[in-house]
Every structure is written in structure tokens, then in C-alpha cells.
Amino acid sequence: MRHAIRQCLSADIPDIGGRVLEPHEDYASIGKPYLVVRQGRETGSGGFPGFRRRYEVELHEAGTAGFDALDRLAAAVIRSLDERSLTDPDTGDVFFCRYIGSFGRDRVDEERQTLSRTLRFAVDAVQPAAMAETAPSDPWLEAVAAWTAAQLGQPWQVCLNEWPSSYDRPAVLWRLDGWEAGAGNAAALVVRKRLIGHVAGRSDQEEREAASRLASSLKLDGKIVLAEADRRWLAVEESKVSFGADPVRDGQLAVVLSRRVKREHFATDAPLMREVFFNETRS
């Protein structure tokens, strides 16, 4: 990923003359302006359905050039990386990079004799395949994925459970957020599942349009095919959209689906048990 970021900056900003350094490289005799790329912290827990890594791009401009020149360099770096899909030349993975703000204040670096600023970028869905867990397949999720693919068509990609190590926007991720078995009758129970939909477009407008289309179509259709041959359907009880939600981390869509299940078939609609803990307390 670092290699791809460096290549992109070098190609897009002629003024730096390919001067994109690693933190350990010697800067004493290098021309100005130049950039230093650092890897920041990683997150992949706390309910986040994937993996996120941060990178910092440290800008260094000649002190005699002034802060206006530093502003222009910062704008060029943001244009190069923000909302950009990049391909790692070493692994072939595709990842999405976006600008998340500057870090600290502009400063005069006496040691380097430069004017300096640090910009931060987030790289989403970069979890190596070896680190990813394989979640059990859920037929409800698969049904919603098929419905979504039919609604949006190409070039939209539909993912399940977690963002894969290599995905390209536009993409939609569906994951199971919770489920419950409600009261029914002596013969059947009502099973409800809450799904979260993450709509990651190539622009804010594309995201809003796709999220609105999915939310409204779910309510208008009112049901999703679970198994057409057996005439089994999922009823749409609730469909909400929140445009302010982070599309990669939180998801903009919240959907509640339900169906009546015969008691003897209930186990096939319940999620598989992944772990069991037993704590025996002895006096």
C-alpha cells in the first residue's frame, strides 16, 4: 500500500520530482519540496466490518517559498489521493484512499529548514486474507445480496459480512446486526433479522442515490425472494437510511426482515453457534 501511495504521488505531482521519501531515508541533500510517507495506526475491531489503516503524508516546502506554496502542495497531495482507488503493485489488491484531515499545526522545521504540514489519509478494507475470519453463510444475507445486485446492476459489487481485502467502488456490503424469534402460534414462530447495509460509492452523490434507491425499493417491494421454488419470502418490516453515517465503518441502511417459520424448521433459520463458554463455580 505504501508503495502504491508513493507511486501515485510521484506521478501526479511533477513539482516534487519524484521526491517521496520513507521516514528513514536521508533528506539532508535532497531538493525541495519533498514528501515523507508514514504508516499510522490500524483498526479492525469494535464492530468495524473490515480493516482500516492510516497513512500520514508529511509535506516539506522550502522556507523561502512561503506558506502559500505549502498550501498549493497540500492541495495537490489531496487531489492525488482523496477518494482514489489504488492498486498495490506488490499484491495486486485494490484499496480505497481518502483524506481525513491535517494533523497538528503548520510548523517551521529548523532541522530540515523547511515549512512543514502533515496530512492524514485512511485506507479502507485492507485486511490480508490470512487475517480475515470466514463467517458462516446466512441464506437471508445471500437473498438480500442477490436482490441488491439485481437492483443496482453493474458496476456495483455486493459483499457479505466483512469488506474483502480487495474491493473496488462502487460496492455494497450487507452484514447481520442481530436477530430474534418473536411470538407466533403453536405451529410457527416469527423470526426477525436486522441487517446493516454499507453503500460505498465513487462520490457522495452516487452513495446517496444508491442508498435512497435501495431503501425505497425495499419498502415498495415489501418482500425479497428467499427460495422461489419453495415460494419462501422475506417480509420487509423496516427500511431506514442515514446519509450522515460512515459508509465503510457504520453503514447507512438499517433493514428489518421477517418470516414465519415452522417450529420444526426453526433451527435452519437461526444463526450457527460459533462458540460455547461454560463457567462452573464451586463453593
mmCIF file of C-alpha atoms in Angstrom:
data_model
loop_
_atom_site.group_PDB
_atom_site.id
_atom_site.type_symbol
_atom_site.label_atom_id
_atom_site.label_comp_id
_atom_site.label_asym_id
_atom_site.label_seq_id
_atom_site.Cartn_x
_atom_site.Cartn_y
_atom_site.Cartn_z
ATOM 1 C CA MET A 1 0.000 0.000 0.000
ATOM 2 C CA ARG A 2 2.776 2.410 0.883
ATOM 3 C CA HIS A 3 4.431 1.655 -2.461
ATOM 4 C CA ALA A 4 1.212 2.426 -4.348
ATOM 5 C CA ILE A 5 0.751 5.715 -2.471
ATOM 6 C CA ARG A 6 4.308 6.784 -3.220
ATOM 7 C CA GLN A 7 3.935 5.901 -6.900
ATOM 8 C CA CYS A 8 0.683 7.835 -7.148
ATOM 9 C CA LEU A 9 2.125 10.970 -5.544
ATOM 10 C CA SER A 10 5.231 10.865 -7.728
ATOM 11 C CA ALA A 11 3.188 10.526 -10.911
ATOM 12 C CA ASP A 12 0.566 13.153 -10.051
ATOM 13 C CA ILE A 13 2.748 15.967 -8.654
ATOM 14 C CA PRO A 14 5.544 16.942 -11.070
ATOM 15 C CA ASP A 15 6.793 19.695 -8.735
ATOM 16 C CA ILE A 16 8.187 17.183 -6.253
ATOM 17 C CA GLY A 17 10.311 15.496 -8.927
ATOM 18 C CA GLY A 18 9.680 12.015 -7.545
ATOM 19 C CA ARG A 19 10.938 13.040 -4.092
ATOM 20 C CA VAL A 20 8.630 10.879 -1.955
ATOM 21 C CA LEU A 21 10.651 9.502 0.953
ATOM 22 C CA GLU A 22 10.382 6.868 3.647
ATOM 23 C CA PRO A 23 10.905 8.125 7.233
ATOM 24 C CA HIS A 24 14.366 6.531 7.457
ATOM 25 C CA GLU A 25 15.745 7.992 4.227
ATOM 26 C CA ASP A 26 18.318 10.782 4.167
ATOM 27 C CA TYR A 27 16.831 14.220 3.481
ATOM 28 C CA ALA A 28 19.884 16.396 4.121
ATOM 29 C CA SER A 29 20.889 16.830 0.490
ATOM 30 C CA ILE A 30 17.538 16.353 -1.219
ATOM 31 C CA GLY A 31 15.846 19.150 -3.153
ATOM 32 C CA LYS A 32 12.627 20.839 -2.060
ATOM 33 C CA PRO A 33 9.702 20.391 -1.990
ATOM 34 C CA TYR A 34 9.508 16.744 -0.940
ATOM 35 C CA LEU A 35 7.122 14.391 0.862
ATOM 36 C CA VAL A 36 7.564 11.768 3.579
ATOM 37 C CA VAL A 37 5.028 8.904 3.803
ATOM 38 C CA ARG A 38 4.474 7.267 7.207
ATOM 39 C CA GLN A 39 2.206 4.392 8.179
ATOM 40 C CA GLY A 40 -0.138 5.242 11.059
ATOM 41 C CA ARG A 41 -2.317 3.142 13.320
ATOM 42 C CA GLU A 42 -4.563 0.287 12.244
ATOM 43 C CA THR A 43 -8.093 -0.544 13.358
ATOM 44 C CA GLY A 44 -10.040 -3.714 12.822
ATOM 45 C CA SER A 45 -12.217 -4.286 15.863
ATOM 46 C CA GLY A 46 -15.068 -2.729 17.778
ATOM 47 C CA GLY A 47 -17.698 -3.817 15.261
ATOM 48 C CA PHE A 48 -15.899 -2.425 12.225
ATOM 49 C CA PRO A 49 -16.622 -4.837 9.339
ATOM 50 C CA GLY A 50 -13.164 -4.837 7.849
ATOM 51 C CA PHE A 51 -9.798 -3.269 8.390
ATOM 52 C CA ARG A 52 -8.600 0.346 8.242
ATOM 53 C CA ARG A 53 -5.068 1.660 8.124
ATOM 54 C CA ARG A 54 -3.989 5.275 8.332
ATOM 55 C CA TYR A 55 -1.153 6.935 6.475
ATOM 56 C CA GLU A 56 0.425 10.302 7.068
ATOM 57 C CA VAL A 57 1.960 12.380 4.291
ATOM 58 C CA GLU A 58 4.413 14.932 5.656
ATOM 59 C CA LEU A 59 4.897 17.933 3.366
ATOM 60 C CA HIS A 60 8.181 19.867 3.275
ATOM 61 C CA GLU A 61 8.492 23.090 1.305
ATOM 62 C CA ALA A 62 11.467 25.460 1.137
ATOM 63 C CA GLY A 63 11.309 28.135 3.812
ATOM 64 C CA THR A 64 11.806 30.860 1.213
ATOM 65 C CA ALA A 65 8.789 29.661 -0.794
ATOM 66 C CA GLY A 66 6.280 30.738 1.868
ATOM 67 C CA PHE A 67 3.135 29.127 3.216
ATOM 68 C CA ASP A 68 1.184 29.832 0.002
ATOM 69 C CA ALA A 69 3.440 27.315 -1.723
ATOM 70 C CA LEU A 70 2.769 24.858 1.108
ATOM 71 C CA ASP A 71 -0.988 25.356 0.586
ATOM 72 C CA ARG A 72 -0.627 24.557 -3.120
ATOM 73 C CA LEU A 73 1.418 21.441 -2.363
ATOM 74 C CA ALA A 74 -1.189 20.263 0.162
ATOM 75 C CA ALA A 75 -3.983 20.744 -2.385
ATOM 76 C CA ALA A 76 -2.029 18.704 -4.945
ATOM 77 C CA VAL A 77 -1.498 15.838 -2.465
ATOM 78 C CA ILE A 78 -5.203 15.769 -1.564
ATOM 79 C CA ARG A 79 -6.218 15.762 -5.240
ATOM 80 C CA SER A 80 -3.864 12.847 -5.843
ATOM 81 C CA LEU A 81 -5.089 10.567 -3.050
ATOM 82 C CA ASP A 82 -8.558 11.614 -1.862
ATOM 83 C CA GLU A 83 -11.438 9.344 -2.945
ATOM 84 C CA ARG A 84 -8.999 7.322 -5.027
ATOM 85 C CA SER A 85 -8.878 3.590 -5.733
ATOM 86 C CA LEU A 86 -5.272 2.398 -5.924
ATOM 87 C CA THR A 87 -3.731 -0.956 -6.796
ATOM 88 C CA ASP A 88 -0.884 -2.320 -4.721
ATOM 89 C CA PRO A 89 1.859 -3.238 -7.235
ATOM 90 C CA ASP A 90 3.206 -5.940 -4.901
ATOM 91 C CA THR A 91 -0.027 -7.810 -4.071
ATOM 92 C CA GLY A 92 -2.496 -6.681 -6.737
ATOM 93 C CA ASP A 93 -5.002 -5.704 -4.019
ATOM 94 C CA VAL A 94 -7.244 -2.722 -4.740
ATOM 95 C CA PHE A 95 -7.817 -0.320 -1.866
ATOM 96 C CA PHE A 96 -9.641 2.948 -1.377
ATOM 97 C CA CYS A 97 -7.870 6.007 -0.002
ATOM 98 C CA ARG A 98 -9.495 9.149 1.353
ATOM 99 C CA TYR A 99 -8.386 12.342 3.069
ATOM 100 C CA ILE A 100 -9.393 12.637 6.738
ATOM 101 C CA GLY A 101 -7.735 15.918 7.725
ATOM 102 C CA SER A 102 -4.484 17.537 8.736
ATOM 103 C CA PHE A 103 -2.554 16.665 11.874
ATOM 104 C CA GLY A 104 -1.345 19.435 14.160
ATOM 105 C CA ARG A 105 -0.302 22.895 13.059
ATOM 106 C CA ASP A 106 1.847 24.158 10.235
ATOM 107 C CA ARG A 107 5.381 24.394 11.540
ATOM 108 C CA VAL A 108 8.832 25.665 10.700
ATOM 109 C CA ASP A 109 11.175 22.687 10.753
ATOM 110 C CA GLU A 110 14.518 24.154 11.822
ATOM 111 C CA GLU A 111 16.363 20.865 11.390
ATOM 112 C CA ARG A 112 15.239 20.371 7.801
ATOM 113 C CA GLN A 113 14.996 24.102 7.090
ATOM 114 C CA THR A 114 11.527 23.689 5.637
ATOM 115 C CA LEU A 115 7.917 24.697 6.151
ATOM 116 C CA SER A 116 6.016 21.563 7.096
ATOM 117 C CA ARG A 117 2.452 20.220 7.317
ATOM 118 C CA THR A 118 1.101 16.688 7.912
ATOM 119 C CA LEU A 119 -1.958 15.325 6.091
ATOM 120 C CA ARG A 120 -3.740 12.148 7.141
ATOM 121 C CA PHE A 121 -5.392 9.564 4.876
ATOM 122 C CA ALA A 122 -7.444 6.447 5.657
ATOM 123 C CA VAL A 123 -7.051 3.280 3.623
ATOM 124 C CA ASP A 124 -10.147 1.102 3.936
ATOM 125 C CA ALA A 125 -10.651 -2.661 3.605
ATOM 126 C CA VAL A 126 -7.045 -3.711 3.515
ATOM 127 C CA GLN A 127 -7.254 -6.771 5.762
ATOM 128 C CA PRO A 128 -4.973 -9.550 4.492
ATOM 129 C CA ALA A 129 -6.849 -12.696 3.548
ATOM 130 C CA ALA A 130 -4.903 -14.678 6.151
ATOM 131 C CA MET A 131 -6.294 -12.429 8.936
ATOM 132 C CA ALA A 132 -9.927 -12.447 7.830
ATOM 133 C CA GLU A 133 -12.424 -14.736 9.536
ATOM 134 C CA THR A 134 -14.829 -16.715 7.408
ATOM 135 C CA ALA A 135 -18.320 -16.080 8.758
ATOM 136 C CA PRO A 136 -20.973 -18.782 8.333
ATOM 137 C CA SER A 137 -23.163 -18.261 5.290
ATOM 138 C CA ASP A 138 -26.615 -16.811 6.043
ATOM 139 C CA PRO A 139 -29.349 -17.511 3.448
ATOM 140 C CA TRP A 140 -31.109 -14.242 4.318
ATOM 141 C CA LEU A 141 -27.950 -12.253 3.583
ATOM 142 C CA GLU A 142 -27.465 -14.141 0.329
ATOM 143 C CA ALA A 143 -31.045 -13.370 -0.694
ATOM 144 C CA VAL A 144 -30.584 -9.656 0.021
ATOM 145 C CA ALA A 145 -27.284 -9.684 -1.879
ATOM 146 C CA ALA A 146 -28.955 -11.190 -4.956
ATOM 147 C CA TRP A 147 -31.779 -8.634 -4.733
ATOM 148 C CA THR A 148 -29.258 -5.782 -4.387
ATOM 149 C CA ALA A 149 -27.227 -6.928 -7.385
ATOM 150 C CA ALA A 150 -30.417 -7.003 -9.485
ATOM 151 C CA GLN A 151 -31.405 -3.522 -8.305
ATOM 152 C CA LEU A 152 -28.080 -1.775 -8.917
ATOM 153 C CA GLY A 153 -26.523 -3.834 -11.706
ATOM 154 C CA GLN A 154 -23.006 -3.264 -12.991
ATOM 155 C CA PRO A 155 -20.506 -1.987 -11.966
ATOM 156 C CA TRP A 156 -21.727 -2.433 -8.375
ATOM 157 C CA GLN A 157 -20.067 -5.157 -6.291
ATOM 158 C CA VAL A 158 -22.012 -6.802 -3.449
ATOM 159 C CA CYS A 159 -20.099 -8.115 -0.402
ATOM 160 C CA LEU A 160 -21.227 -10.007 2.685
ATOM 161 C CA ASN A 161 -20.181 -9.924 6.355
ATOM 162 C CA GLU A 162 -16.850 -8.035 6.016
ATOM 163 C CA TRP A 163 -15.165 -5.826 3.460
ATOM 164 C CA PRO A 164 -12.803 -8.086 1.494
ATOM 165 C CA SER A 165 -9.091 -7.408 1.180
ATOM 166 C CA SER A 166 -9.594 -6.194 -2.391
ATOM 167 C CA TYR A 167 -12.777 -4.382 -3.342
ATOM 168 C CA ASP A 168 -13.433 -1.592 -5.772
ATOM 169 C CA ARG A 169 -16.067 1.117 -5.527
ATOM 170 C CA PRO A 170 -18.950 1.249 -6.115
ATOM 171 C CA ALA A 171 -19.768 -1.532 -3.672
ATOM 172 C CA VAL A 172 -22.419 -2.536 -1.130
ATOM 173 C CA LEU A 173 -21.742 -4.603 1.984
ATOM 174 C CA TRP A 174 -24.550 -6.361 3.874
ATOM 175 C CA ARG A 175 -23.993 -7.769 7.349
ATOM 176 C CA LEU A 176 -26.203 -9.291 10.035
ATOM 177 C CA ASP A 177 -26.618 -6.990 13.036
ATOM 178 C CA GLY A 178 -28.989 -9.092 15.154
ATOM 179 C CA TRP A 179 -31.972 -11.419 15.168
ATOM 180 C CA GLU A 180 -34.867 -12.510 17.371
ATOM 181 C CA ALA A 181 -37.625 -15.092 17.426
ATOM 182 C CA GLY A 182 -40.939 -13.477 18.320
ATOM 183 C CA ALA A 183 -44.282 -14.833 19.366
ATOM 184 C CA GLY A 184 -46.213 -16.752 16.787
ATOM 185 C CA ASN A 185 -48.571 -19.634 17.450
ATOM 186 C CA ALA A 186 -48.373 -23.267 18.405
ATOM 187 C CA ALA A 187 -47.140 -24.258 14.967
ATOM 188 C CA ALA A 188 -44.811 -21.400 13.981
ATOM 189 C CA LEU A 189 -42.562 -18.614 15.196
ATOM 190 C CA VAL A 190 -41.859 -15.212 13.657
ATOM 191 C CA VAL A 191 -38.113 -14.779 13.025
ATOM 192 C CA ARG A 192 -36.783 -11.239 12.574
ATOM 193 C CA LYS A 193 -33.288 -10.261 11.457
ATOM 194 C CA ARG A 194 -31.764 -6.783 11.378
ATOM 195 C CA LEU A 195 -29.325 -6.146 8.536
ATOM 196 C CA ILE A 196 -26.941 -3.226 8.033
ATOM 197 C CA GLY A 197 -26.122 -2.048 4.528
ATOM 198 C CA HIS A 198 -22.938 -0.140 3.693
ATOM 199 C CA VAL A 199 -23.121 1.760 0.396
ATOM 200 C CA ALA A 200 -19.658 2.882 -0.773
ATOM 201 C CA GLY A 201 -19.842 4.896 -3.978
ATOM 202 C CA ARG A 202 -17.295 6.715 -6.076
ATOM 203 C CA SER A 203 -18.786 10.035 -4.972
ATOM 204 C CA ASP A 204 -21.112 11.332 -2.244
ATOM 205 C CA GLN A 205 -23.882 11.764 -4.802
ATOM 206 C CA GLU A 206 -23.548 8.195 -6.069
ATOM 207 C CA GLU A 207 -23.688 6.896 -2.486
ATOM 208 C CA ARG A 208 -26.807 8.927 -1.657
ATOM 209 C CA GLU A 209 -28.617 7.924 -4.835
ATOM 210 C CA ALA A 210 -27.868 4.215 -4.391
ATOM 211 C CA ALA A 211 -28.744 4.203 -0.665
ATOM 212 C CA SER A 212 -32.026 6.028 -1.369
ATOM 213 C CA ARG A 213 -32.871 3.639 -4.187
ATOM 214 C CA LEU A 214 -32.278 0.549 -2.063
ATOM 215 C CA ALA A 215 -34.189 1.888 0.964
ATOM 216 C CA SER A 216 -37.217 2.979 -1.080
ATOM 217 C CA SER A 217 -37.266 -0.168 -3.250
ATOM 218 C CA LEU A 218 -37.228 -2.389 -0.168
ATOM 219 C CA LYS A 219 -40.331 -0.663 1.187
ATOM 220 C CA LEU A 220 -42.082 -0.578 -2.197
ATOM 221 C CA ASP A 221 -41.354 -4.233 -2.992
ATOM 222 C CA GLY A 222 -42.252 -5.281 0.536
ATOM 223 C CA LYS A 223 -40.608 -8.682 0.205
ATOM 224 C CA ILE A 224 -37.475 -10.466 -1.008
ATOM 225 C CA VAL A 225 -37.287 -13.932 -2.551
ATOM 226 C CA LEU A 226 -35.634 -16.426 -0.200
ATOM 227 C CA ALA A 227 -36.373 -19.588 -2.229
ATOM 228 C CA GLU A 228 -38.608 -19.051 -5.245
ATOM 229 C CA ALA A 229 -39.068 -22.756 -5.968
ATOM 230 C CA ASP A 230 -40.469 -23.292 -2.457
ATOM 231 C CA ARG A 231 -42.365 -19.970 -2.514
ATOM 232 C CA ARG A 232 -40.490 -18.698 0.523
ATOM 233 C CA TRP A 233 -40.212 -14.936 1.009
ATOM 234 C CA LEU A 234 -38.781 -12.438 3.456
ATOM 235 C CA ALA A 235 -41.109 -9.628 4.514
ATOM 236 C CA VAL A 236 -39.617 -6.134 4.792
ATOM 237 C CA GLU A 237 -40.788 -4.668 8.113
ATOM 238 C CA GLU A 238 -38.465 -1.674 8.289
ATOM 239 C CA SER A 239 -36.110 0.177 5.954
ATOM 240 C CA LYS A 240 -34.199 3.265 7.091
ATOM 241 C CA VAL A 241 -31.363 5.319 5.609
ATOM 242 C CA SER A 242 -28.929 7.665 7.384
ATOM 243 C CA PHE A 243 -26.896 9.750 4.967
ATOM 244 C CA GLY A 244 -24.570 11.022 7.705
ATOM 245 C CA ALA A 245 -23.244 7.556 8.585
ATOM 246 C CA ASP A 246 -19.751 6.490 7.571
ATOM 247 C CA PRO A 247 -20.371 4.165 4.591
ATOM 248 C CA VAL A 248 -17.416 1.880 5.310
ATOM 249 C CA ARG A 249 -17.471 1.771 9.103
ATOM 250 C CA ASP A 250 -21.139 2.200 10.138
ATOM 251 C CA GLY A 251 -23.365 1.732 7.087
ATOM 252 C CA GLN A 252 -26.248 3.958 6.008
ATOM 253 C CA LEU A 253 -29.032 1.338 5.726
ATOM 254 C CA ALA A 254 -30.864 -0.444 8.546
ATOM 255 C CA VAL A 255 -33.324 -3.108 7.413
ATOM 256 C CA VAL A 256 -35.554 -5.456 9.422
ATOM 257 C CA LEU A 257 -36.740 -8.602 7.654
ATOM 258 C CA SER A 258 -39.065 -11.283 8.972
ATOM 259 C CA ARG A 259 -40.736 -14.537 8.063
ATOM 260 C CA ARG A 260 -42.903 -17.113 9.756
ATOM 261 C CA VAL A 261 -41.030 -20.366 10.415
ATOM 262 C CA LYS A 262 -42.496 -23.696 11.429
ATOM 263 C CA ARG A 263 -41.194 -24.707 14.790
ATOM 264 C CA GLU A 264 -39.623 -27.917 13.478
ATOM 265 C CA HIS A 265 -37.708 -25.834 10.886
ATOM 266 C CA PHE A 266 -36.644 -23.083 13.263
ATOM 267 C CA ALA A 267 -33.035 -24.296 13.610
ATOM 268 C CA THR A 268 -32.360 -23.798 9.904
ATOM 269 C CA ASP A 269 -33.203 -20.091 10.174
ATOM 270 C CA ALA A 270 -31.200 -19.439 13.330
ATOM 271 C CA PRO A 271 -27.527 -18.394 13.103
ATOM 272 C CA LEU A 272 -24.989 -21.131 13.675
ATOM 273 C CA MET A 273 -23.446 -21.225 17.153
ATOM 274 C CA ARG A 274 -19.750 -20.383 16.809
ATOM 275 C CA GLU A 275 -18.518 -20.643 20.444
ATOM 276 C CA VAL A 276 -19.744 -22.032 23.775
ATOM 277 C CA PHE A 277 -18.412 -20.947 27.175
ATOM 278 C CA PHE A 278 -19.014 -22.804 30.425
ATOM 279 C CA ASN A 279 -18.193 -21.448 33.854
ATOM 280 C CA GLU A 280 -18.655 -23.756 36.795
ATOM 281 C CA THR A 281 -18.459 -22.109 40.226
ATOM 282 C CA ARG A 282 -17.753 -24.373 43.146
ATOM 283 C CA SER A 283 -18.207 -23.409 46.765
#
